Short mmCIF file of C-alpha atoms and ligand atoms in Angstrom, two decimals:
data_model
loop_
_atom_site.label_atom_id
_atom_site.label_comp_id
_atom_site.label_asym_id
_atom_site.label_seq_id
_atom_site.Cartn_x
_atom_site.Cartn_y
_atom_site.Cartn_z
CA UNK A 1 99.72 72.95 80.94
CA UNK A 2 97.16 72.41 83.52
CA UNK A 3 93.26 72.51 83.57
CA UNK A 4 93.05 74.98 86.14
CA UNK A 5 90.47 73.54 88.75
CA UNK A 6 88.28 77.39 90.75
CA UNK A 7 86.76 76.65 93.70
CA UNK A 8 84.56 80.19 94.83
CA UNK A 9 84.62 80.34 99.04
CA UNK A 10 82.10 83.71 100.26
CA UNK A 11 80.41 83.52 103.68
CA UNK A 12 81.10 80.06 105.00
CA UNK A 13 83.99 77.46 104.55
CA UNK A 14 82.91 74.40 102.24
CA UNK A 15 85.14 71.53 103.82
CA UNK A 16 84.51 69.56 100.24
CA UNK A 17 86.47 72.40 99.19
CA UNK A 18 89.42 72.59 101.37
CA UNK A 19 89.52 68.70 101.25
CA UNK A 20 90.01 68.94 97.18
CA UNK A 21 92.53 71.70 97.29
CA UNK A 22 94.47 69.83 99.82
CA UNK A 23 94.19 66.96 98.46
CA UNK A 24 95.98 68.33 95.22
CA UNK A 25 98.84 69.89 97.65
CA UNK A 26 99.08 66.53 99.55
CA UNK A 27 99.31 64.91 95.40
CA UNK A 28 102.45 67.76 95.03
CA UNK A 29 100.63 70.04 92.88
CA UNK A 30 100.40 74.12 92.58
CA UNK A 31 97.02 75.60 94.24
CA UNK A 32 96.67 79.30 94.89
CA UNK A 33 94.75 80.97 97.88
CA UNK A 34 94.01 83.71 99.74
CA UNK A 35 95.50 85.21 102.58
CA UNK A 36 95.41 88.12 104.22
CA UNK A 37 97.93 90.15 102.78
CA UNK A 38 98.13 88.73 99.24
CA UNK A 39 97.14 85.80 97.36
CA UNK A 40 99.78 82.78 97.55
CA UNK A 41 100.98 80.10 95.43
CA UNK A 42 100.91 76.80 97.44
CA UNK A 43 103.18 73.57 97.03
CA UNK A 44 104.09 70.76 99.50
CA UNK A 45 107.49 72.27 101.28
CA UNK A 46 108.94 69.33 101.92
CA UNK A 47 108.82 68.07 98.00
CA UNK A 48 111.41 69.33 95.91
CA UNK A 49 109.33 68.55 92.95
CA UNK A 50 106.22 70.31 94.03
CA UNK A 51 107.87 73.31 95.14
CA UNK A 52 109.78 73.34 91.47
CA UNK A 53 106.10 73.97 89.93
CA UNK A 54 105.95 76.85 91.98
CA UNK A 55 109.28 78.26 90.25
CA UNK A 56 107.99 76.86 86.97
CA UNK A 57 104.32 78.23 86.78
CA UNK A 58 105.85 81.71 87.93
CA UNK A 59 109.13 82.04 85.95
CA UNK A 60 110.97 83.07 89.30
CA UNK A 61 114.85 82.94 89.70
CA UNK A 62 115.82 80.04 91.16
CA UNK A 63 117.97 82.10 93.54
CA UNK A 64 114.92 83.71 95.28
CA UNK A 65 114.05 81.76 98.95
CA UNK A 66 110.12 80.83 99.03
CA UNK A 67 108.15 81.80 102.45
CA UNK A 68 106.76 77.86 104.59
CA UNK A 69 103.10 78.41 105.50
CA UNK A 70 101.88 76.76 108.92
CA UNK A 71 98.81 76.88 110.96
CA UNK A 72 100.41 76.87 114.29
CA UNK A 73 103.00 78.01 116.42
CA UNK A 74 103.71 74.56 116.89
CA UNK A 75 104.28 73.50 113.08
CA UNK A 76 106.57 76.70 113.37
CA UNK A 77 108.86 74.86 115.84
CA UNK A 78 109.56 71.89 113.82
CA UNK A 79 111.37 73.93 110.87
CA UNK A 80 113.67 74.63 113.40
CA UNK A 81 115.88 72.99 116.32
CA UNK A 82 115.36 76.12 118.50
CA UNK A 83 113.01 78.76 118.01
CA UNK A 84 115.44 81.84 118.63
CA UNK A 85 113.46 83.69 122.04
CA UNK A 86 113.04 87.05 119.95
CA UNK A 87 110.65 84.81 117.47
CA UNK A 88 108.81 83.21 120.28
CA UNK A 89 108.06 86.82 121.70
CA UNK A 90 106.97 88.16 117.98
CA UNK A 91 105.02 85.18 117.53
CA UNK A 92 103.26 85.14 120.55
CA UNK A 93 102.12 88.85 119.91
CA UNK A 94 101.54 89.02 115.84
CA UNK A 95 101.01 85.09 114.94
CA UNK A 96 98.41 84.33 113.02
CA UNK A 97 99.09 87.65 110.71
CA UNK A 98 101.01 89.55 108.42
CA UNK A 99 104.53 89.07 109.23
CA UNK A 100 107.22 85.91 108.18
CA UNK A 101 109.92 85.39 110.65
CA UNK A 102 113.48 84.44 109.36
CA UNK A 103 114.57 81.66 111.39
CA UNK A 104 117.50 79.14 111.42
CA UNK A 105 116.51 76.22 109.06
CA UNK A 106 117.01 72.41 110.28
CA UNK A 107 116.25 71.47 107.08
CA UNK A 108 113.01 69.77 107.05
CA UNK A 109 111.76 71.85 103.93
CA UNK A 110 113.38 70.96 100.55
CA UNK A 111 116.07 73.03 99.65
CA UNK A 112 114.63 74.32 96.14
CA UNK A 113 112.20 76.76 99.35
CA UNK A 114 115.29 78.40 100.96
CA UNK A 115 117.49 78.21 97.22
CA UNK A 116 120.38 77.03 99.40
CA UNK A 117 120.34 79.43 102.51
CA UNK A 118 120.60 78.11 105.72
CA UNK A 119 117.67 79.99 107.01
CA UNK A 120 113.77 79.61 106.59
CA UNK A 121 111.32 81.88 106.19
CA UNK A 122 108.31 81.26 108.27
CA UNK A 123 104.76 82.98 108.64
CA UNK A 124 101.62 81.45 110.30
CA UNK A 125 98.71 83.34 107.83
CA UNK A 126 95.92 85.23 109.67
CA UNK A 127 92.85 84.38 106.73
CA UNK A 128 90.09 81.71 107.25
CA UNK A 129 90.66 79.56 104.13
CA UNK A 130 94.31 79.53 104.36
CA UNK A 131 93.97 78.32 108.14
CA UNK A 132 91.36 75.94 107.24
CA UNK A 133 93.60 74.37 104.05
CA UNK A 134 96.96 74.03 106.18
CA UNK A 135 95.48 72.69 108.90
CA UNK A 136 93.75 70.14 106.35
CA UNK A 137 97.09 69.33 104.63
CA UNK A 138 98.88 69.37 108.11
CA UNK A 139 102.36 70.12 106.00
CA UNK A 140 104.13 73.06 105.58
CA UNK A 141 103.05 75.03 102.30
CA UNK A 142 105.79 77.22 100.09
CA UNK A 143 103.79 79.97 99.12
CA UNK A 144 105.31 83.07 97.50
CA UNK A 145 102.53 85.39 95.91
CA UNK A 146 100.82 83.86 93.34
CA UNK A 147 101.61 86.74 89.93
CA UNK A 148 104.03 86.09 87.70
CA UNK A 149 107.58 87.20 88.31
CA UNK A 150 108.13 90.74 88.30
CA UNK A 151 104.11 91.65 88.29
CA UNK A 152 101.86 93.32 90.89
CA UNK A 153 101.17 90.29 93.56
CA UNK A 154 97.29 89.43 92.97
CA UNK A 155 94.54 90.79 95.59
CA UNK A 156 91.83 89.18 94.71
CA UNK A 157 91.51 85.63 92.31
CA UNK A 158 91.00 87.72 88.99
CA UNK A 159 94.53 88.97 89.44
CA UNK A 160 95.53 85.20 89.83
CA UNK A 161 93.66 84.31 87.31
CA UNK A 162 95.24 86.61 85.08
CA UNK A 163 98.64 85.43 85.47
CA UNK A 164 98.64 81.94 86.01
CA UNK A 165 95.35 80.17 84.60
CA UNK A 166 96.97 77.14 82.74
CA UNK A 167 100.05 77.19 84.71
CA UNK A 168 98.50 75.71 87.88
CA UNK A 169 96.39 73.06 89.33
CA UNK A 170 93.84 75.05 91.26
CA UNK A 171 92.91 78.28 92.12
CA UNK A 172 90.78 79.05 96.01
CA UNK A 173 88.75 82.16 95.43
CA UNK A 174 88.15 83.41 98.93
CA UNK A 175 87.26 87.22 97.82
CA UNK A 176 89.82 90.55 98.34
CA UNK A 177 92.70 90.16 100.37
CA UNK A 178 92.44 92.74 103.08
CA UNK A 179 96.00 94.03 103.60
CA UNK A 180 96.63 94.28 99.95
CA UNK A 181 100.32 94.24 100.46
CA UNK A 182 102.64 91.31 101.53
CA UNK A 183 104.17 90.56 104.82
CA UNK A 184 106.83 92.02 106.88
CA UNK A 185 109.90 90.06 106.35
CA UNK A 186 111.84 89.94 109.87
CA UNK A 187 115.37 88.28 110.26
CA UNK A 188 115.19 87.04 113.85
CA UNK A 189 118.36 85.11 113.70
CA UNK A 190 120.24 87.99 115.10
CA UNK A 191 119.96 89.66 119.04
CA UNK A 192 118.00 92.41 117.29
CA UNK A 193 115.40 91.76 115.04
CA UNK A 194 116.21 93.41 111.23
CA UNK A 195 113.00 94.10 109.02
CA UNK A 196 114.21 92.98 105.42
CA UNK A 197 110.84 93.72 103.95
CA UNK A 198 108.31 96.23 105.53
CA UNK A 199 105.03 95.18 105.13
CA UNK A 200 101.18 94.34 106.61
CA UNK A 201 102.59 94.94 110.29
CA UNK A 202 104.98 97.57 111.07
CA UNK A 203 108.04 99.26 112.26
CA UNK A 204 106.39 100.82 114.68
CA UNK A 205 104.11 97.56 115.82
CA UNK A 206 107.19 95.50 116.07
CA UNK A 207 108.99 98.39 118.22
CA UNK A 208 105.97 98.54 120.71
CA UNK A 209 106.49 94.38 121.64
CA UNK A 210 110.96 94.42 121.00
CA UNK A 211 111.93 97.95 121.72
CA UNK A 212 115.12 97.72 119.52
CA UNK A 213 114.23 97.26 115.53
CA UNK A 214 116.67 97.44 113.19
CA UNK A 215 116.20 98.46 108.90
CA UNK A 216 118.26 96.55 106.33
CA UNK A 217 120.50 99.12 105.31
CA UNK A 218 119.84 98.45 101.49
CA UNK A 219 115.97 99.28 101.92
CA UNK A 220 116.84 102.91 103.35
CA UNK A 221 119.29 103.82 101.02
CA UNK A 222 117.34 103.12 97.78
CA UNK A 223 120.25 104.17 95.87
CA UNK A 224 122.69 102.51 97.59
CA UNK A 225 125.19 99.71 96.43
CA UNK A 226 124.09 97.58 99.68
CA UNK A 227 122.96 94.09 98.65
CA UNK A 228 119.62 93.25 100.28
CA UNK A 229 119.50 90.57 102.51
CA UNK A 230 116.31 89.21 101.39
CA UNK A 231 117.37 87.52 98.05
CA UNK A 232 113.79 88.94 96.39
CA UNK A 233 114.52 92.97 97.01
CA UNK A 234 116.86 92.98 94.26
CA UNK A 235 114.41 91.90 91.38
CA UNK A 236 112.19 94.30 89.74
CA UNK A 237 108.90 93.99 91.01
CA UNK A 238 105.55 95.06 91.25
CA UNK A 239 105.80 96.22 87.59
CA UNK A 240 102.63 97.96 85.80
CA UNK A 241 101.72 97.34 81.92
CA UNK A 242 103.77 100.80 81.54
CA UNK A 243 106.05 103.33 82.98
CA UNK A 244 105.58 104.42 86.58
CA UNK A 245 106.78 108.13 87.67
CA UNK A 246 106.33 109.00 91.14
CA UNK A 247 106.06 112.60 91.96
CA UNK A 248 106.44 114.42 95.27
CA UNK A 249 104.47 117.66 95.19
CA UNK A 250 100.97 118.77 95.45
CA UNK A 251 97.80 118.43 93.20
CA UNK A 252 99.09 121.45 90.99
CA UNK A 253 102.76 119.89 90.82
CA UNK A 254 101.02 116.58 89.02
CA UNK A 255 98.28 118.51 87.59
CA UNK A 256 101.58 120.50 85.41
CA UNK A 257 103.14 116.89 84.08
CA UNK A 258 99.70 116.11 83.38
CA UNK A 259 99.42 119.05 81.02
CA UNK A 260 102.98 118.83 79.54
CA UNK A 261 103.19 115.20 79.00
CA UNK A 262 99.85 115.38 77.36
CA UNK A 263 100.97 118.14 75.09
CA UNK A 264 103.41 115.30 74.06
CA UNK A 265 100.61 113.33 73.17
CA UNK A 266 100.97 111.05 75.65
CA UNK A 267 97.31 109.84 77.58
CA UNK A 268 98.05 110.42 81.25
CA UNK A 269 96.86 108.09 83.83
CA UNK A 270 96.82 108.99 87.78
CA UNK A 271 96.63 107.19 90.98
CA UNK A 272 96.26 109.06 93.68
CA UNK A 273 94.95 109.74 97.11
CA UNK A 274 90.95 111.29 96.75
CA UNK A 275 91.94 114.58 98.10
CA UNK A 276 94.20 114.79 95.24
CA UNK A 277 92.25 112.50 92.75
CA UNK A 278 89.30 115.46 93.06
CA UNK A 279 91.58 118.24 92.12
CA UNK A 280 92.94 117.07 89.20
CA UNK A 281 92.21 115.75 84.92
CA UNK A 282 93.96 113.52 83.35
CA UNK A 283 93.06 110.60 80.93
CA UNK A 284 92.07 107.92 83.33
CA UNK A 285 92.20 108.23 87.22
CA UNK A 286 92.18 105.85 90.25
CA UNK A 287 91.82 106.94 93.50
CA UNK A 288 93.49 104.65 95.99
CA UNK A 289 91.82 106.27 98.93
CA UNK A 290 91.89 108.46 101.93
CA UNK A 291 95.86 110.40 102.70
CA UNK A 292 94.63 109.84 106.04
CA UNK A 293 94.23 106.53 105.79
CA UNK A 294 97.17 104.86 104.22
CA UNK A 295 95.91 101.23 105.26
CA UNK A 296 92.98 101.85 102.24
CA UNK A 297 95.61 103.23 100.06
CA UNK A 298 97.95 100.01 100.47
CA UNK A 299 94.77 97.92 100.03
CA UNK A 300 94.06 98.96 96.63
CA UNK A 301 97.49 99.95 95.22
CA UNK A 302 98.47 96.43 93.69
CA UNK A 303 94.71 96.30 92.00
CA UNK A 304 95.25 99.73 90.78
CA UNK A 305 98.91 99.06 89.60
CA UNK A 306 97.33 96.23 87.26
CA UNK A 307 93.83 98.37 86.08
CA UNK A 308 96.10 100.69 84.05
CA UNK A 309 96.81 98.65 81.18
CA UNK A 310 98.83 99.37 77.90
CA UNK A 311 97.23 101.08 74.61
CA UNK A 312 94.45 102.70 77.84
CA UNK A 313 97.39 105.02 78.76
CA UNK A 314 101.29 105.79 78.00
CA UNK A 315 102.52 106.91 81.21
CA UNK A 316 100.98 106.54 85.18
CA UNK A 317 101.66 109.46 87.52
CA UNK A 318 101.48 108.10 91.19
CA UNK A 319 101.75 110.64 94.43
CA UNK A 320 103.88 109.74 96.79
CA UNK A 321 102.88 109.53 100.98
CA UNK A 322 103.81 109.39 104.52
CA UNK A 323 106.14 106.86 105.31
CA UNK A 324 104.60 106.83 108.87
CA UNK A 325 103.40 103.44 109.70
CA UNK A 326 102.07 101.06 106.32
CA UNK A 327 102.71 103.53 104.64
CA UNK A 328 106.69 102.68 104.66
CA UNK A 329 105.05 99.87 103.04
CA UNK A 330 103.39 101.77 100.43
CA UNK A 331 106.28 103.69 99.50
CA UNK A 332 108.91 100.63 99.57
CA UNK A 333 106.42 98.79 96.57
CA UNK A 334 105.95 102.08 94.97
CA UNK A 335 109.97 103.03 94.62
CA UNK A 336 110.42 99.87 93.09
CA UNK A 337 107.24 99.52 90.57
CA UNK A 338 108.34 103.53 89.74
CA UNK A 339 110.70 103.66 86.89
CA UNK A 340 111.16 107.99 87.73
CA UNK A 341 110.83 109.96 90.36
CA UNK A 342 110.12 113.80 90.46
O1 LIG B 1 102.48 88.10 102.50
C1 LIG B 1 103.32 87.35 102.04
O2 LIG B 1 104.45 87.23 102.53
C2 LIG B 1 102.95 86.53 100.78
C3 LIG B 1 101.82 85.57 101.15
C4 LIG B 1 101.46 84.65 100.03
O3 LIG B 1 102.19 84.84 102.31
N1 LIG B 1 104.09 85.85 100.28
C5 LIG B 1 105.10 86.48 99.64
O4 LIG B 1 106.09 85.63 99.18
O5 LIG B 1 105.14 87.68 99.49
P1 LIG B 1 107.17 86.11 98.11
O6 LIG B 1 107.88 84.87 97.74
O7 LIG B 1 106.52 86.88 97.03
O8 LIG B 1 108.16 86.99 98.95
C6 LIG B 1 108.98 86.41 99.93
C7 LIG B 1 110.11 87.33 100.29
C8 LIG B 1 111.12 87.46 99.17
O9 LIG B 1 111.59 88.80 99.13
C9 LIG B 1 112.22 86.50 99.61
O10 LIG B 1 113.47 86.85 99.07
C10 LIG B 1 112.18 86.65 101.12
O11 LIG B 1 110.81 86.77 101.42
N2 LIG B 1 112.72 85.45 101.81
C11 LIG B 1 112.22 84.20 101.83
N3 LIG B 1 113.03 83.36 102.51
C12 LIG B 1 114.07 84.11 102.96
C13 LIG B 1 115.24 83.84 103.72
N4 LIG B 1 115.51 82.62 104.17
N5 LIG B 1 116.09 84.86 103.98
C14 LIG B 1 115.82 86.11 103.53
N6 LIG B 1 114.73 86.43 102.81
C15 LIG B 1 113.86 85.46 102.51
MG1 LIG B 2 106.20 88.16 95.47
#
């Protein structure tokens, strides 16, 4: 059990701050903070012990690879012997930001952070307090997001604080996250680069830079017996307090479950995009934002995910959206929170 030590960060960086919470890394302890996609849950990479807190405080499988945080391009070399050329060329065009590259490992992180593989996942975070703490440290940071196993990863510190207050040493507030989902995973040990999670830069981004960009097969077939190749897309995940049922149709279509799971005597909550959100009644509804803007919707989904809560409602009725862009995203986290789908 820990004390857990907040720090709040709003307008301007506090070095006292970042000196504390990297000081506490440097010691081998657990400190959340913010980046831009989601908020993480730091430990020294290169300490087995450390990063076994991480495991710990989250009750992750063992068997699920961690992501190394580094400021620079630079600190991304040394986790390697050769940075493969189709990393250099992502790096160069989407480094600092939402993406983790896949990369050979030469072993310099403990092996508790890759859970045996012989590849390392590597992203360079695009956020102003996680820049300012790695640089500070000046080691390489296993962060996975910082929920507990299976939950909705946290957008803002609340969410963290939720989870894991207790379970960790300290906790950065540095406000909302802006992406509001996590980053693209890219396996770049191969000629052609293979997106093994979609995320906070996509498909379509990475095509404009490579040309050539290639899908693990098990995250198009959804049904399929294909074993991901990113250890973590096999777990449940991004599980709400209860069941999730996705339904493809219009405002009438989920207006008509609304009415006959009510007459169950279920209570009905929605999430939904506002042009829908205004059509319909239901016991409690979120609106996630504009259809036409998908990057809102993915911004808010994880907060709205965890504002439904148990004994509020029985069952959540989510729309589903374009898989154009983020919003493959959007629809990857929402297939696997959704227990149904209509
Ligand atoms: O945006 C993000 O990526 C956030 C922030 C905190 O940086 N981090 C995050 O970490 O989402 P986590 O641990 O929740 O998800 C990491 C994903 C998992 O699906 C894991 O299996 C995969 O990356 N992964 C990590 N190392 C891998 C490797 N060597 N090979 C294949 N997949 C790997
Ligand atoms: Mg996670």
């Amino acid at each position: 059990m820990f004390k857990t030590k907040c720090w709040h960060i709003r307008e301007s960086i506090d070095k006292q701050v970042i000196k504390e919470a990297s000081n506490m890394l440097r010691d081998g302890l657990t400190v959340a903070f913010p980046t831009e996609t989601v908020y993480g849950l730091g430990a020294d990479a290169t300490n087995e012990k450390a990063v076994q807190g991480i495991f710990q405080a989250k009750g992750r499988p063992a068997d699920n690879p961690l992501i190394a945080h580094v400021a620079t391009i630079e600190q991304a070399k040394e986790m390697v012997d050769e940075l493969p050329p189709i990393a250099k060329t992502l790096m160069t065009h989407f480094s600092p930001g939402p993406i983790t590259y896949i990369l050979p490992s030469n072993g310099k992180c403990a092996t508790n952070v890759t859970a045996g593989l012989s590849t390392i996942g590597v992203r360079l975070p695009d956020h102003p307090v996680a820049q300012a703490l790695l640089k500070e440290c000046d080691i390489p940071i296993a962060a996975p997001s910082a929920n507990l196993s299976g939950k909705p990863s946290p957008t803002t510190a609340d969410h963290v604080w939720q989870d894991l207050s207790g379970k960790i040493a300290g906790l950065v507030d540095g406000g909302s996250t802006g992406v509001g989902l996590e980053s693209t995973v890219v396996d770049c040990t191969q000629d052609i680069p293979i997106i093994l999670r979609p995320g906070g830069i996509t498909k379509e981004q990475l095509e404009q830079v490579v040309g050539n960009v290639m899908v693990d097969p098990a995250l198009v077939h959804h049904q399929s017996s294909q074993k991901p190749k990113s250890p973590g897309m096999k777990y449940t995940h991004y599980a709400p307090a209860v069941d999730l049922w996705l339904v493809s149709g219009d405002a009438k279509r989920i207006q008509e479950i609304v009415t006959e799971q009510q007459a169950n005597g279920k209570r009905i909550g929605v999430m939904a995009s506002t042009e829908t959100t205004v059509r319909l009644q239901a016991d409690a509804i979120i609106s996630l934002g504009s259809e036409h803007n998908l990057g809102d919707i993915a911004a808010s989904l994880y907060d709205a995910l965890r504002t439904f809560k148990e004994g509020d409602v029985d069952l959540i009725l989510c729309e589903t959206f374009s898989e154009k862009g983020i919003g493959q995203a959007v629809m990857n986290r929402l297939t696997k929170a959704a227990t149904r789908h209509i």
